[in-house]
Short mmCIF file of C-alpha atoms and ligand atoms in Angstrom, two decimals:
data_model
loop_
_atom_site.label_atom_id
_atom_site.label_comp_id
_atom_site.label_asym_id
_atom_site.label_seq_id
_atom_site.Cartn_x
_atom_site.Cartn_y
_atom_site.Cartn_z
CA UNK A 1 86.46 90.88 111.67
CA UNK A 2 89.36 90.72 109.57
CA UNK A 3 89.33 93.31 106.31
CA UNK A 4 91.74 93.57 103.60
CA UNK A 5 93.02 96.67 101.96
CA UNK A 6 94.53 96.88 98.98
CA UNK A 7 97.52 100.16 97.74
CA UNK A 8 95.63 102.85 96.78
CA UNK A 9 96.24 104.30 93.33
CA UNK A 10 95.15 108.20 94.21
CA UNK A 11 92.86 109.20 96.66
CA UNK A 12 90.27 112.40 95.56
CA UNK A 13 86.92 113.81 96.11
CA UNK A 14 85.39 115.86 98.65
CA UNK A 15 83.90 114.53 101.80
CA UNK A 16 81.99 115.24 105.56
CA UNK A 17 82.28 113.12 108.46
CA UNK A 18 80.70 112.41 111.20
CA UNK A 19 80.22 114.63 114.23
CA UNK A 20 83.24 114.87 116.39
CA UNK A 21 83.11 113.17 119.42
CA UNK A 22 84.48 115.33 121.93
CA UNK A 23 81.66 117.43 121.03
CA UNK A 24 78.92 115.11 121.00
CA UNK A 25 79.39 114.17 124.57
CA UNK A 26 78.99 117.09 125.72
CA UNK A 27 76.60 118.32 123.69
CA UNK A 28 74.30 115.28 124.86
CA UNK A 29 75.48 115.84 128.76
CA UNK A 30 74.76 119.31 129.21
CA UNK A 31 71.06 118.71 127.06
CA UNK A 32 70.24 116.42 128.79
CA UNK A 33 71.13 118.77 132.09
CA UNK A 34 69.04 121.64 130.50
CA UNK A 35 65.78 122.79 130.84
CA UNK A 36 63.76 122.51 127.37
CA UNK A 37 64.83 120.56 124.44
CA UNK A 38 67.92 120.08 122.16
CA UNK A 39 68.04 119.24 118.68
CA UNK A 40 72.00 118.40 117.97
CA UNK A 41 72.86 117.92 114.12
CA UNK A 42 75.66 115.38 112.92
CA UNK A 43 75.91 113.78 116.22
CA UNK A 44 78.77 110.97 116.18
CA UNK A 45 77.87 107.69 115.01
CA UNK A 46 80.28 106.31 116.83
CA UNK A 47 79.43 103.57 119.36
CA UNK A 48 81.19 105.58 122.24
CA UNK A 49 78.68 108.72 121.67
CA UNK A 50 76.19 105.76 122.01
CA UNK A 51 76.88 104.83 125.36
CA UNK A 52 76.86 108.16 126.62
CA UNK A 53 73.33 108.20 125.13
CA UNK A 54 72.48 104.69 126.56
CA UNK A 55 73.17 106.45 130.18
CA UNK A 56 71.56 109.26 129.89
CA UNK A 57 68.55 107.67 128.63
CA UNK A 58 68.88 104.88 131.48
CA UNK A 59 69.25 108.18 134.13
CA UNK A 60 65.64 108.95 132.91
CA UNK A 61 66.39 111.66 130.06
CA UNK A 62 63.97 110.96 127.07
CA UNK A 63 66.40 110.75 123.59
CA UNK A 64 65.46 110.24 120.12
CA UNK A 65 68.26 109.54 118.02
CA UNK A 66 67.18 109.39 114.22
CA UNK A 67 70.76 108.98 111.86
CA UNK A 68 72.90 111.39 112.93
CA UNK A 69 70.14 113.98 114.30
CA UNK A 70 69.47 113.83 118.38
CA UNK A 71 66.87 115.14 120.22
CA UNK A 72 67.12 115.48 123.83
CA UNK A 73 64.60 116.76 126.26
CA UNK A 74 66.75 118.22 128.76
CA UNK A 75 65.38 117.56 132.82
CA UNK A 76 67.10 120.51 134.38
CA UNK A 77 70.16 120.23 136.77
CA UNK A 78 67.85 118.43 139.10
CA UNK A 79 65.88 115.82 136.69
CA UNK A 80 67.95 112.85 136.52
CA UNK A 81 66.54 109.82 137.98
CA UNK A 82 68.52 107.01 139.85
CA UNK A 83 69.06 104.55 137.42
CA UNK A 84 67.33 100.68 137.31
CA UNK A 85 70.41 98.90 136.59
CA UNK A 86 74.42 99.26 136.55
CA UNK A 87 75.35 102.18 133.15
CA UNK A 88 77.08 100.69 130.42
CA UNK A 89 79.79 103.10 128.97
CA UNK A 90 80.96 100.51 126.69
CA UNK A 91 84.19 101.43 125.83
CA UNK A 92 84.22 105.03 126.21
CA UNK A 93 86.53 106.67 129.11
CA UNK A 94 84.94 110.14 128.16
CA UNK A 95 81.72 108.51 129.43
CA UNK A 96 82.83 106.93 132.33
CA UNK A 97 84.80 110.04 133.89
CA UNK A 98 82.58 113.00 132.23
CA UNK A 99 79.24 111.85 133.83
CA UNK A 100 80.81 110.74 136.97
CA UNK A 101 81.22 114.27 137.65
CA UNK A 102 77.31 114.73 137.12
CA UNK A 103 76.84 111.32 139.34
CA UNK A 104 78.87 112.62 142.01
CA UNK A 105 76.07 115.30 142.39
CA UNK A 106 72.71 113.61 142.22
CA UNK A 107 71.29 112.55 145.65
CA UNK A 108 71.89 108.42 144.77
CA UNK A 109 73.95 105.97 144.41
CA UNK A 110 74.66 105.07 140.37
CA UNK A 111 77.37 102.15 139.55
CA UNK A 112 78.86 102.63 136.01
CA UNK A 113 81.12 100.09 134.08
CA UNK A 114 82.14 99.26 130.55
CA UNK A 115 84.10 96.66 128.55
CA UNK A 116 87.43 94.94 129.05
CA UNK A 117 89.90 97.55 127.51
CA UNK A 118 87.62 100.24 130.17
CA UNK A 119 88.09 97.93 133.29
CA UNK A 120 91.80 98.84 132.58
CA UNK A 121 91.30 102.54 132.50
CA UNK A 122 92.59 104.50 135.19
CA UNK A 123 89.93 106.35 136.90
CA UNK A 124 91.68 107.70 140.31
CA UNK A 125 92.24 111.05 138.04
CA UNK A 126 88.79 111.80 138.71
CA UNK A 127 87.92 109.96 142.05
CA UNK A 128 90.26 112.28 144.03
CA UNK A 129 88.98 115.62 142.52
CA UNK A 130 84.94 114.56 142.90
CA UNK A 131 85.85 112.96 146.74
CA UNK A 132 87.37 115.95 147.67
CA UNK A 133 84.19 117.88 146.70
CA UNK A 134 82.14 115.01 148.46
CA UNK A 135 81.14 112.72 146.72
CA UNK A 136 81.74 109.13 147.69
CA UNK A 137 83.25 106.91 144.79
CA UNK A 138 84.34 102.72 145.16
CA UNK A 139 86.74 101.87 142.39
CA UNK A 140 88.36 98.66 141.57
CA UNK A 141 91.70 98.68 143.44
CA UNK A 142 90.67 101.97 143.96
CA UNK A 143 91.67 103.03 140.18
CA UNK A 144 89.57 100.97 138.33
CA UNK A 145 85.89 100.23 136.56
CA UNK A 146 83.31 99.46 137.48
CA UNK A 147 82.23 102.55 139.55
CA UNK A 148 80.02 103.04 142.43
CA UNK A 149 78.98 106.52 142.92
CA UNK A 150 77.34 107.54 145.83
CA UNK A 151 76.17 111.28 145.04
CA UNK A 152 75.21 114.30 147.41
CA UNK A 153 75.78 117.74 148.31
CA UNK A 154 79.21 119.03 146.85
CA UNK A 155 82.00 121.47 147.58
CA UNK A 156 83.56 124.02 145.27
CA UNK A 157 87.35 123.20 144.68
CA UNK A 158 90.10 125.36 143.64
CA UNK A 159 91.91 122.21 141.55
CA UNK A 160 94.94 121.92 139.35
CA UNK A 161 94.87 119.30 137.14
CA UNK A 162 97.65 117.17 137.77
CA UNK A 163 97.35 115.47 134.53
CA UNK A 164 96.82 117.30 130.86
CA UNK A 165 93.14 115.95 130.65
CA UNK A 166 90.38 117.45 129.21
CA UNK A 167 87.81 114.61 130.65
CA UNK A 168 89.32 114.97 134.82
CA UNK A 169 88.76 118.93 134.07
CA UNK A 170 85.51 118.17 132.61
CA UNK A 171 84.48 115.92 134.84
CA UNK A 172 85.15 118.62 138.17
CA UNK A 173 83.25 121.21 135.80
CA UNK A 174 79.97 119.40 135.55
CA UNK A 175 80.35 118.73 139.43
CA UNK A 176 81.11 122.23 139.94
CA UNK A 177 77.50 122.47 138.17
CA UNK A 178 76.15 121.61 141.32
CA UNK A 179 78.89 122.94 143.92
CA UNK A 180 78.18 125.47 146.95
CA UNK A 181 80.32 128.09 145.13
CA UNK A 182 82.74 128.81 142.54
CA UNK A 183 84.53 125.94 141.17
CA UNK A 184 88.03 126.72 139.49
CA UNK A 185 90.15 124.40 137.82
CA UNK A 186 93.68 125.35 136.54
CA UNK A 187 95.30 123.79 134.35
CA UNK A 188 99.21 123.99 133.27
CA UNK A 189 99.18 122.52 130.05
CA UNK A 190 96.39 123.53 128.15
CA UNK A 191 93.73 120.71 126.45
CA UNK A 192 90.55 121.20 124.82
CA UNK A 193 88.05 123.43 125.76
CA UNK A 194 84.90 122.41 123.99
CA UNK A 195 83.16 122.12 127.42
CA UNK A 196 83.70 125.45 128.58
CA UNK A 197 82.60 126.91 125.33
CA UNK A 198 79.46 124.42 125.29
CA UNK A 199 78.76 125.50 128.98
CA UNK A 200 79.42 129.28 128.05
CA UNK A 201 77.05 128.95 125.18
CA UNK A 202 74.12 127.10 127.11
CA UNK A 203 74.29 130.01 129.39
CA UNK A 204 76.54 128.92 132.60
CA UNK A 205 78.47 131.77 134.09
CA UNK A 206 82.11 130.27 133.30
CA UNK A 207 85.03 132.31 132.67
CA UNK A 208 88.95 131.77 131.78
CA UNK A 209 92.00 133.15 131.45
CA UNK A 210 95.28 132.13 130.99
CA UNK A 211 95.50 128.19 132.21
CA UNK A 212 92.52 129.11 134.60
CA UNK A 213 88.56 128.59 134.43
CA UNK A 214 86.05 129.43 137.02
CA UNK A 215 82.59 128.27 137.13
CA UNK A 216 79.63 129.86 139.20
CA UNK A 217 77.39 127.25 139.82
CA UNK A 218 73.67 126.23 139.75
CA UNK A 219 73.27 127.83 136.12
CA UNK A 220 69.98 127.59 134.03
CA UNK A 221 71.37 125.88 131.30
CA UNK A 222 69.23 126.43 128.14
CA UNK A 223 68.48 123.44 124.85
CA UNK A 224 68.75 124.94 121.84
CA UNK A 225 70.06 123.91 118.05
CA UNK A 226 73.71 122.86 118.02
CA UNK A 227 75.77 121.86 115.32
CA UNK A 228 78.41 119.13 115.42
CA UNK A 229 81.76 120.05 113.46
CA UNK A 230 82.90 117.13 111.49
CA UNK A 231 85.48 114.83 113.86
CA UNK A 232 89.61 116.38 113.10
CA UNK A 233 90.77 113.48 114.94
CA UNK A 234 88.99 110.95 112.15
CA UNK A 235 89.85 113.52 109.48
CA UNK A 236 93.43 112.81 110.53
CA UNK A 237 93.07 109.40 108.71
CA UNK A 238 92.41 111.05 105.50
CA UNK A 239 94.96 114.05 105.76
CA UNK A 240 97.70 111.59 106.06
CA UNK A 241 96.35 108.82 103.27
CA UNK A 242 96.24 111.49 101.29
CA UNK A 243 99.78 113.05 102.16
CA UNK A 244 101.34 109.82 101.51
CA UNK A 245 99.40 108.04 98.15
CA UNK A 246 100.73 110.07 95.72
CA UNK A 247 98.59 112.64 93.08
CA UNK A 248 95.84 112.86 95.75
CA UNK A 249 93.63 115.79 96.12
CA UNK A 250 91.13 115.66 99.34
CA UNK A 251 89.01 117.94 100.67
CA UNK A 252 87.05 117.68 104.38
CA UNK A 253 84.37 119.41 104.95
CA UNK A 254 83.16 121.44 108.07
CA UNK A 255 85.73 120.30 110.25
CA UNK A 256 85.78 121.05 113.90
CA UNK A 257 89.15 123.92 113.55
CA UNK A 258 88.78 124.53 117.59
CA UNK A 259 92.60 126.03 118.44
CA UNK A 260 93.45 123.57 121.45
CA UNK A 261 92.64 120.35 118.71
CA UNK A 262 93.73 121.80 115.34
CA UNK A 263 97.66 121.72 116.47
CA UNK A 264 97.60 118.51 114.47
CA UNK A 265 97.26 120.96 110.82
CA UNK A 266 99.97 122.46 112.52
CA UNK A 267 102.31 119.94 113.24
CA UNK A 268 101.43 118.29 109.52
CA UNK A 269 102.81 121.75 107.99
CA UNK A 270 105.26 121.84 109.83
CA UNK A 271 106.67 118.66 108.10
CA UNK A 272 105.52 119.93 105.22
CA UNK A 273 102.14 119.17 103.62
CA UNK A 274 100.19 121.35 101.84
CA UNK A 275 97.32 121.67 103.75
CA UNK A 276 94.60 124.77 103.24
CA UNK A 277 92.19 125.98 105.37
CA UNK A 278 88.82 126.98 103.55
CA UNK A 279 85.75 129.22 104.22
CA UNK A 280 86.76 129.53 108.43
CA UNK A 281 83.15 130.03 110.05
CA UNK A 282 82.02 130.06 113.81
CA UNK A 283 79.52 127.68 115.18
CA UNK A 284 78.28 127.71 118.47
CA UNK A 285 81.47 128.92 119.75
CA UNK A 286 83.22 126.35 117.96
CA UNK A 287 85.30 126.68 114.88
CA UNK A 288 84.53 125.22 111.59
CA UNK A 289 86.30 124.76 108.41
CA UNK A 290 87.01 122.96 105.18
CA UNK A 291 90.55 121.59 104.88
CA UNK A 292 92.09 120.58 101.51
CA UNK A 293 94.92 118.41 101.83
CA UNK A 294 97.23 117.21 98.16
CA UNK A 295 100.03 114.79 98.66
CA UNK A 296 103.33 116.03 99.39
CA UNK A 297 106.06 114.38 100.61
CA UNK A 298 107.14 115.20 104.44
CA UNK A 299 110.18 115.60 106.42
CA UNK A 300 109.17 114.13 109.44
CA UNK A 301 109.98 116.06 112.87
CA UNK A 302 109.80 115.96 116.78
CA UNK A 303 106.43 116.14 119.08
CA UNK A 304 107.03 116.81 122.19
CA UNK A 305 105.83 119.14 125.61
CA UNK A 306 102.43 120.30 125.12
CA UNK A 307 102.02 119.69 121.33
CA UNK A 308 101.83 115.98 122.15
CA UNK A 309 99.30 116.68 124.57
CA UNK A 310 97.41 118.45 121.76
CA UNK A 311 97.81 115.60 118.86
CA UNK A 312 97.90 112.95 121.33
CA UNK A 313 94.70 110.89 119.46
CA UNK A 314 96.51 111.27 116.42
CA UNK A 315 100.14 109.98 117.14
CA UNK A 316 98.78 106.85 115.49
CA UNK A 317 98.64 107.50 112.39
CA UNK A 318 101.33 110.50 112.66
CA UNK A 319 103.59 107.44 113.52
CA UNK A 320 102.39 105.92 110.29
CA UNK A 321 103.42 109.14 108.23
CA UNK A 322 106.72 109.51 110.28
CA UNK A 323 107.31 106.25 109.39
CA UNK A 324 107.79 107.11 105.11
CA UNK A 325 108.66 110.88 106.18
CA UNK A 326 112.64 112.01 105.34
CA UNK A 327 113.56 111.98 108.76
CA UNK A 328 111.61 109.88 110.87
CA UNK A 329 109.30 111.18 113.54
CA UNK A 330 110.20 111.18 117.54
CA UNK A 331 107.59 111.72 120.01
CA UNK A 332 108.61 112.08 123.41
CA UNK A 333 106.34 113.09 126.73
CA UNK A 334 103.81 111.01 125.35
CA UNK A 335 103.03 108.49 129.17
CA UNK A 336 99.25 109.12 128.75
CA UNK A 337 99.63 106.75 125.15
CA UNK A 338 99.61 103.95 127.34
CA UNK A 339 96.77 103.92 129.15
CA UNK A 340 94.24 104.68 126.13
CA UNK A 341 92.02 102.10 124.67
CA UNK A 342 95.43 100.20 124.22
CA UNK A 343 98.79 100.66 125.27
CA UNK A 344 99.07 103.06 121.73
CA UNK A 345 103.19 103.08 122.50
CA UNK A 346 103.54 98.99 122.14
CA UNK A 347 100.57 98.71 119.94
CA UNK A 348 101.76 101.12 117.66
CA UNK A 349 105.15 100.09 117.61
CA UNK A 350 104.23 96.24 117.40
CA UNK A 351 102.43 97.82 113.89
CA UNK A 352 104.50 99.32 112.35
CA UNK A 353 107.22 96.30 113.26
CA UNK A 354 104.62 94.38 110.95
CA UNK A 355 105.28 96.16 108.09
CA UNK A 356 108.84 96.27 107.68
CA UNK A 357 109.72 99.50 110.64
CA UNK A 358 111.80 99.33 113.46
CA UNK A 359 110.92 101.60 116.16
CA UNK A 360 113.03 102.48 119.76
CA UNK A 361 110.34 102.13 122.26
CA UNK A 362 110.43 104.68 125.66
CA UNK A 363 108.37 104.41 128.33
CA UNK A 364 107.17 107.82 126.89
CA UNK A 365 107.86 107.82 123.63
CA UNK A 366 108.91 106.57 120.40
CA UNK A 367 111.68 106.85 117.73
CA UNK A 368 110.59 105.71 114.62
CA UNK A 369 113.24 106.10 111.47
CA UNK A 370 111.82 107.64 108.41
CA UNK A 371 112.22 106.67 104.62
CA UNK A 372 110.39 103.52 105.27
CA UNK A 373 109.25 101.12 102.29
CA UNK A 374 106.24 99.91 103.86
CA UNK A 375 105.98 95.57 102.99
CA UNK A 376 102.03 94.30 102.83
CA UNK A 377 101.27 93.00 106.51
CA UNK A 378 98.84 91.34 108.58
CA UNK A 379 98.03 94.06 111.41
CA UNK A 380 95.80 93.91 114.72
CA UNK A 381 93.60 96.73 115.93
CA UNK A 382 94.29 95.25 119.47
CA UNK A 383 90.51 96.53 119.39
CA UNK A 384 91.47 99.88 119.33
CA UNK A 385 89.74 102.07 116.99
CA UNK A 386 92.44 104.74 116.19
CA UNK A 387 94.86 101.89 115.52
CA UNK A 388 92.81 99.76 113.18
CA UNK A 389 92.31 103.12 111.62
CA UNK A 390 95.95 103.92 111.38
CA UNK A 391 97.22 100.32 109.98
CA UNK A 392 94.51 100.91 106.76
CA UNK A 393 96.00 104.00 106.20
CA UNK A 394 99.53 102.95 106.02
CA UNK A 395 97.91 99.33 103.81
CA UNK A 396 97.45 102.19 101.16
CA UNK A 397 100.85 102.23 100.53
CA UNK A 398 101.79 98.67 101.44
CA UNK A 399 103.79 96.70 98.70
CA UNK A 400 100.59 94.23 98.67
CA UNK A 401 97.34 93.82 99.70
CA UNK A 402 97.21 94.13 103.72
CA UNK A 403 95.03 92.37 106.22
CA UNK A 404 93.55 93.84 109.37
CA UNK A 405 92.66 91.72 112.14
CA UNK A 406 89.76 93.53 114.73
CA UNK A 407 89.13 95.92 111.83
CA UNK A 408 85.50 96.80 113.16
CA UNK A 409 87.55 98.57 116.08
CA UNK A 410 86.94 101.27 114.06
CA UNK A 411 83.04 101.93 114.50
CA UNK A 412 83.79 103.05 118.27
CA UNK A 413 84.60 106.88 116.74
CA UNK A 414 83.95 106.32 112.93
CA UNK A 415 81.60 103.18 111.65
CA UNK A 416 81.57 104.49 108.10
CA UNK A 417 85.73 104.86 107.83
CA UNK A 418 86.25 101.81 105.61
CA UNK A 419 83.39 103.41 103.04
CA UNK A 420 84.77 106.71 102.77
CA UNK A 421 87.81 105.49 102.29
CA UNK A 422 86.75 103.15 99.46
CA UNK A 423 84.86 106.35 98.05
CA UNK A 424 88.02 108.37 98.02
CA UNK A 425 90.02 105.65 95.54
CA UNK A 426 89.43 107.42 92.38
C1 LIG B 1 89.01 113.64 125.31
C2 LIG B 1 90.18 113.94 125.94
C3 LIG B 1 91.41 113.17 125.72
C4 LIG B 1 91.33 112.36 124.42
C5 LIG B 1 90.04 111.61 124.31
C6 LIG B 1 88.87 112.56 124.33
C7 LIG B 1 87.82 114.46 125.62
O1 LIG B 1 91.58 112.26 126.79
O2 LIG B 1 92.42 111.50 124.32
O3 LIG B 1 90.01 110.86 123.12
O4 LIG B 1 86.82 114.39 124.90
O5 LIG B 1 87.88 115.23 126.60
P1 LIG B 1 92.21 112.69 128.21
O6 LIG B 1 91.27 113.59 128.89
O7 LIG B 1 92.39 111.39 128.94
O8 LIG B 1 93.51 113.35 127.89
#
């Protein structure tokens, strides 16, 4: 679907989105893997929360989804049924790895797969962790979807992450679920923890400290009411269109402020946008807030070492805003761009080449000068939601009206982007 978007004059109003997605997966995974039922509130509409539903329900969990409200009856650690068919992630890599760490348990044999962009997904980061524990996994070129996961008794591991990933480390945790002892996973660089908070909070013995987490296994996990923060990541959008169309005033309400995703507020202030945090609350372990954002123009900057780690599903659109920034934006140590939904280094470059920028291109990185004028273009999502997401943002302050090819991308984190956006035009 191609959509056009037009410069915006001022963007203002007040606004909640939907459910992050980190958080919804796991949410749903561990409900489903507790005993009683779960009610979970602003669940993400987006289509890769879906597919983590779709397998649960096709692993025999019962899951009523009604708007953005979920129920799920959870079946206990040892309710999961062997499915009737192959499991569809779609195009969701926090699927595919995540519950192949709860596959790897169960005593059968599951085969998982998802779309093209997936197939391309490497998926050895988790194969070597869950084979060393035991379980027995057939990959594509032995990296690749579709899975086949033949499940069984596991083996605690003491594992260091060899990548910064929160979905490998998830994935050993929920394996660990079912291990013969403690699991421990350490990890160097530090990257979101919303799994060991949900785990902590659903009553698994899990503690950590300093780059390390330990997990006791065979918990009785308990449903209960959970809250979904609004999504930073898809916030992101809107705290940069608003930086950069000028007189705007936006604020986002009950957004997920967890400390290993909110480096992003930080790295925006850093360049030098006013951006408050209102009304800081606590849910479920999780921390919420309302962010007011008014343009201001930025300096640009450098994102590198572990902060890219931390912003690395925003460099999209930070690209965009480093772009028209005073200095230009570098991001270096930034390898795990390419193998996202797209290859985010060309994809973002080829983008931003589109409207007028040219940008170095590293194997790791990317050099983008600042003080851009941005000319009207015709993008291409590539099919990738964050960069269909990113190209409408920068359209807002295009010279014309801009066109973006593969613009329903977007409904894999955030269906309802292009409406909120339109709502924000005052
Ligand atoms: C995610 C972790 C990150 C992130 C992805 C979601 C998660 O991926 O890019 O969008 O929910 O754990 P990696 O684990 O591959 O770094």
């Amino acid at each position: 679907m191609d959509r056009v978007i037009t410069p915006a004059g001022r963007l203002a109003g007040v606004v909640r989105l939907p459910g992050d997605k980190s958080i919804s997966h796991r949410y749903a995974l561990l409900a489903a893997l507790a005993e009683g039922s779960s009610v979970i509130t602003n669940f993400s509409s987006g289509a890769d929360c879906r597919s983590t539903l779709g397998c649960l329900e096709a692993l025999g969990v019962p899951i009523r989804a009604e708007n953005s409200t979920v129920r799920v009856e959870g079946v206990g650690l040892d309710g999961l049924k062997a499915p009737a068919a192959s499991l569809d992630a779609g195009n969701s890599g926090s699927t595919i790895r995540m519950l192949a760490g709860i596959l790897a348990a169960q005593p059968f044999t599951s085969r998982i797969a998802g779309d093209e962009s997936l197939a391309r997904r490497p998926m050895r980061r988790i194969i070597e962790p869950l084979a060393r524990m035991g379980a027995r996994i057939e990959a594509r070129d032995g990296n690749f979807p579709p899975l086949r996961i033949t499940g069984g008794p596991l083996r605690a591991i003491d594992y260091e992450l060899p990548v910064p990933s929160a979905q490998v480390k998830t994935a050993v945790l929920l394996a660990g679920l079912y291990a013969d002892g403690a699991t421990v996973v350490r990890e160097a660089v530090r990257t979101r923890d919303h799994t060991e908070i949900a785990l902590a909070e659903l009553g698994a013995k899990i503690e950590t400290r300093r780059g390390m987490i330990r997990l006791e296994p065979r918990p009785t996990l308990r449903g209960r009411e959970l809250l979904v923060p609004s999504d930073l990541s898809s916030a992101a959008f809107f705290l940069v269109a608003a930086l950069l169309v000028q007189g705007s005033e936006v604020v986002i309400q009950g957004v997920g402020l967890n400390p290993t995703r909110s480096a992003l507020l930080d790295v925006l202030v850093s360049m030098g946008a006013q951006i408050k945090v209102l009304d800081l609350r606590q849910h479920a372990g999780e921390l919420i807030g309302d962010v007011e954002v008014r343009s201001s123009p930025v300096r640009g900057g450098v994102i590198e070492g572990a902060t890219t780690a931390a912003v690395i599903d925003e460099i999209p659109v930070l690209a965009m805003l480093g772009a028209v920034s005073e200095n230009g934006l570098v991001v270096r140590n930034a390898a795990e761009l390419r193998i996202k939904e797209t290859d985010r280094i060309a994809t973002v470059a080829d983008n931003l080449g589109r409207l007028g920028v040219n940008v170095k291109v590293h194997d790791d990185g990317l050099e983008i000068p600042g003080k851009a004028r941005f000319r009207a273009a015709e993008f291409d999502s590539f099919g990738d939601h964050r960069i269909a997401m990113a190209c409408a943002v920068a359209a807002l302050v295009a010279d014309g009206p801009s066109t973006i090819r593969g613009a329903e991308a977007a409904s894999v984190s955030f269906p309802e982007f292009y409406d909120t956006l339109d709502r924000l035009r005052a």
